[in-house]
GROMACS .gro file of C-alpha atoms in nm:
model
  188
    1UNK     CA    1   0.943   0.482  -1.943
    2UNK     CA    2   0.767   0.794  -1.780
    3UNK     CA    3   0.723   0.754  -1.369
    4UNK     CA    4   0.379   0.776  -1.237
    5UNK     CA    5   0.238   1.149  -1.095
    6UNK     CA    6   0.220   0.906  -0.761
    7UNK     CA    7   0.593   0.772  -0.720
    8UNK     CA    8   0.737   1.136  -0.843
    9UNK     CA    9   0.608   1.358  -0.647
   10UNK     CA   10   0.566   1.064  -0.356
   11UNK     CA   11   0.942   1.006  -0.386
   12UNK     CA   12   0.994   1.469  -0.424
   13UNK     CA   13   0.835   1.436  -0.053
   14UNK     CA   14   1.046   1.174   0.051
   15UNK     CA   15   1.301   1.331  -0.048
   16UNK     CA   16   1.243   1.640   0.130
   17UNK     CA   17   1.135   1.482   0.453
   18UNK     CA   18   1.451   1.351   0.499
   19UNK     CA   19   1.656   1.656   0.401
   20UNK     CA   20   1.466   1.816   0.691
   21UNK     CA   21   1.476   1.534   0.947
   22UNK     CA   22   1.109   1.543   0.943
   23UNK     CA   23   1.020   1.205   0.831
   24UNK     CA   24   0.828   1.125   1.112
   25UNK     CA   25   0.685   1.490   1.093
   26UNK     CA   26   0.571   1.458   0.714
   27UNK     CA   27   0.414   1.065   0.781
   28UNK     CA   28   0.172   1.211   1.088
   29UNK     CA   29   0.034   1.492   0.889
   30UNK     CA   30   0.045   1.308   0.515
   31UNK     CA   31  -0.188   1.038   0.785
   32UNK     CA   32  -0.384   1.285   0.859
   33UNK     CA   33  -0.442   1.422   0.533
   34UNK     CA   34  -0.568   1.088   0.416
   35UNK     CA   35  -0.771   1.047   0.697
   36UNK     CA   36  -0.956   1.402   0.690
   37UNK     CA   37  -0.962   1.275   0.215
   38UNK     CA   38  -1.102   0.919   0.297
   39UNK     CA   39  -1.357   1.020   0.532
   40UNK     CA   40  -1.483   1.379   0.355
   41UNK     CA   41  -1.629   1.203   0.000
   42UNK     CA   42  -1.787   1.538  -0.077
   43UNK     CA   43  -1.467   1.723  -0.060
   44UNK     CA   44  -1.286   1.538  -0.262
   45UNK     CA   45  -1.516   1.485  -0.532
   46UNK     CA   46  -1.535   1.863  -0.547
   47UNK     CA   47  -1.125   1.833  -0.567
   48UNK     CA   48  -1.152   1.589  -0.857
   49UNK     CA   49  -1.468   1.833  -0.992
   50UNK     CA   50  -1.418   1.897  -1.413
   51UNK     CA   51  -1.603   2.232  -1.302
   52UNK     CA   52  -1.481   2.397  -1.034
   53UNK     CA   53  -1.117   2.573  -1.140
   54UNK     CA   54  -0.818   2.490  -1.013
   55UNK     CA   55  -0.715   2.827  -0.913
   56UNK     CA   56  -1.064   2.736  -0.683
   57UNK     CA   57  -0.971   2.389  -0.566
   58UNK     CA   58  -0.577   2.601  -0.469
   59UNK     CA   59  -0.774   2.828  -0.306
   60UNK     CA   60  -0.993   2.551  -0.061
   61UNK     CA   61  -0.680   2.319   0.015
   62UNK     CA   62  -0.506   2.614   0.125
   63UNK     CA   63  -0.850   2.705   0.341
   64UNK     CA   64  -0.864   2.338   0.482
   65UNK     CA   65  -0.490   2.291   0.488
   66UNK     CA   66  -0.275   2.598   0.628
   67UNK     CA   67  -0.195   2.664   0.962
   68UNK     CA   68  -0.272   2.290   1.028
   69UNK     CA   69   0.006   2.107   0.785
   70UNK     CA   70   0.286   2.143   0.713
   71UNK     CA   71   0.414   2.466   0.456
   72UNK     CA   72   0.518   2.252   0.219
   73UNK     CA   73   0.223   2.008   0.229
   74UNK     CA   74  -0.017   2.242   0.160
   75UNK     CA   75   0.245   2.398  -0.113
   76UNK     CA   76   0.320   1.984  -0.250
   77UNK     CA   77  -0.135   1.972  -0.235
   78UNK     CA   78  -0.181   2.269  -0.443
   79UNK     CA   79   0.141   2.135  -0.674
   80UNK     CA   80  -0.109   1.883  -0.742
   81UNK     CA   81  -0.391   2.058  -0.814
   82UNK     CA   82  -0.269   2.373  -1.002
   83UNK     CA   83  -0.059   2.033  -1.256
   84UNK     CA   84  -0.408   1.905  -1.337
   85UNK     CA   85  -0.302   1.599  -1.069
   86UNK     CA   86  -0.530   1.671  -0.793
   87UNK     CA   87  -0.724   1.272  -0.876
   88UNK     CA   88  -0.367   1.189  -0.764
   89UNK     CA   89  -0.369   1.333  -0.450
   90UNK     CA   90  -0.447   1.036  -0.249
   91UNK     CA   91  -0.195   0.789  -0.481
   92UNK     CA   92   0.068   1.007  -0.405
   93UNK     CA   93   0.072   1.019  -0.025
   94UNK     CA   94   0.012   0.644  -0.046
   95UNK     CA   95   0.352   0.623  -0.170
   96UNK     CA   96   0.483   0.847   0.047
   97UNK     CA   97   0.430   0.583   0.367
   98UNK     CA   98   0.527   0.261   0.129
   99UNK     CA   99   0.872   0.473   0.132
  100UNK     CA  100   0.841   0.619   0.478
  101UNK     CA  101   0.829   0.188   0.600
  102UNK     CA  102   1.054   0.014   0.406
  103UNK     CA  103   1.236   0.337   0.533
  104UNK     CA  104   1.240   0.244   0.841
  105UNK     CA  105   1.215  -0.141   0.775
  106UNK     CA  106   0.835  -0.250   0.868
  107UNK     CA  107   0.722  -0.450   0.675
  108UNK     CA  108   0.352  -0.533   0.529
  109UNK     CA  109   0.240  -0.912   0.583
  110UNK     CA  110  -0.092  -1.024   0.432
  111UNK     CA  111  -0.203  -1.337   0.545
  112UNK     CA  112  -0.505  -1.570   0.410
  113UNK     CA  113  -0.584  -1.927   0.571
  114UNK     CA  114  -0.833  -2.172   0.616
  115UNK     CA  115  -0.940  -2.080   0.909
  116UNK     CA  116  -0.905  -1.841   1.172
  117UNK     CA  117  -0.579  -1.827   1.398
  118UNK     CA  118  -0.568  -1.774   1.702
  119UNK     CA  119  -0.353  -1.551   1.909
  120UNK     CA  120  -0.101  -1.735   1.918
  121UNK     CA  121  -0.024  -1.870   1.560
  122UNK     CA  122   0.025  -1.509   1.373
  123UNK     CA  123   0.218  -1.448   1.688
  124UNK     CA  124   0.465  -1.686   1.594
  125UNK     CA  125   0.348  -1.600   1.199
  126UNK     CA  126   0.490  -1.261   1.259
  127UNK     CA  127   0.829  -1.350   1.484
  128UNK     CA  128   0.884  -1.656   1.235
  129UNK     CA  129   0.867  -1.374   0.930
  130UNK     CA  130   1.079  -1.100   1.136
  131UNK     CA  131   1.353  -1.449   1.142
  132UNK     CA  132   1.296  -1.415   0.769
  133UNK     CA  133   1.312  -1.095   0.564
  134UNK     CA  134   1.522  -0.803   0.646
  135UNK     CA  135   1.180  -0.603   0.833
  136UNK     CA  136   1.241  -0.555   1.186
  137UNK     CA  137   0.849  -0.488   1.220
  138UNK     CA  138   0.568  -0.566   1.069
  139UNK     CA  139   0.166  -0.446   1.023
  140UNK     CA  140   0.037  -0.778   0.989
  141UNK     CA  141  -0.306  -0.788   0.832
  142UNK     CA  142  -0.496  -1.180   0.843
  143UNK     CA  143  -0.799  -1.280   0.657
  144UNK     CA  144  -0.989  -1.645   0.637
  145UNK     CA  145  -1.068  -1.824   0.319
  146UNK     CA  146  -1.268  -2.174   0.302
  147UNK     CA  147  -1.127  -2.246  -0.037
  148UNK     CA  148  -0.816  -2.263   0.072
  149UNK     CA  149  -0.856  -2.587   0.188
  150UNK     CA  150  -0.598  -2.606   0.443
  151UNK     CA  151  -0.262  -2.382   0.501
  152UNK     CA  152  -0.239  -2.056   0.402
  153UNK     CA  153  -0.043  -1.773   0.131
  154UNK     CA  154   0.146  -1.490   0.269
  155UNK     CA  155   0.188  -1.208   0.072
  156UNK     CA  156   0.483  -0.869   0.112
  157UNK     CA  157   0.492  -0.636  -0.131
  158UNK     CA  158   0.568  -0.852  -0.494
  159UNK     CA  159   0.623  -1.205  -0.300
  160UNK     CA  160   0.380  -1.452  -0.263
  161UNK     CA  161   0.425  -1.792   0.003
  162UNK     CA  162   0.171  -1.985  -0.164
  163UNK     CA  163   0.136  -2.323   0.059
  164UNK     CA  164  -0.219  -2.418   0.019
  165UNK     CA  165  -0.313  -2.687  -0.045
  166UNK     CA  166  -0.603  -2.532  -0.307
  167UNK     CA  167  -0.238  -2.451  -0.523
  168UNK     CA  168  -0.071  -2.803  -0.406
  169UNK     CA  169  -0.401  -3.006  -0.481
  170UNK     CA  170  -0.429  -2.773  -0.839
  171UNK     CA  171  -0.054  -2.850  -0.915
  172UNK     CA  172  -0.105  -3.157  -0.814
  173UNK     CA  173  -0.432  -3.229  -1.104
  174UNK     CA  174  -0.172  -3.077  -1.347
  175UNK     CA  175   0.139  -3.287  -1.323
  176UNK     CA  176  -0.098  -3.620  -1.308
  177UNK     CA  177  -0.321  -3.439  -1.646
  178UNK     CA  178   0.099  -3.436  -1.798
  179UNK     CA  179   0.178  -3.756  -1.725
  180UNK     CA  180  -0.115  -3.859  -1.854
  181UNK     CA  181  -0.076  -3.653  -2.208
  182UNK     CA  182   0.300  -3.802  -2.200
  183UNK     CA  183   0.152  -4.200  -2.144
  184UNK     CA  184  -0.069  -4.124  -2.451
  185UNK     CA  185   0.169  -4.060  -2.661
  186UNK     CA  186   0.362  -4.328  -2.610
  187UNK     CA  187   0.136  -4.569  -2.656
  188UNK     CA  188   0.057  -4.402  -2.985
   0.00000   0.00000   0.00000
């Protein structure tokens, strides 16, 4: 199976950062580039515009980012543009940031609760996650959803722990309907 452009180039950038012992420096530069691209939508539109040639896009990248970020990052951005993958720049950088976080054992947790949590509750959740996972630090994201009724849902990567009342009620309803089906079958 072919690797995605973002993972191929993101992995290459990560390996280069490790080799050069520049992981932190590259991470900061990548964050600055992402912020610049996200805040300046016109630049993003120019980079993806079909009527602007690759050469013009490369020149634009070089003019904007040379002397602001490392030559390695400018080189990666120009390579992405030259290969027709300029639209993958943000996803490549996001993947690189994720690789750096994994390397540093920094997890990202998304916690959704039925009601707002106090700072004390948030700290207790983060403490418990640190105790039960491999991570040494977490970036915590909290959200509320009244439809959960009670409890919470915690997502870390592709792992989900759902202790919401809504899910428990749904499971109970499914179990009861299965029991009713079996009783109906026995009666006949």
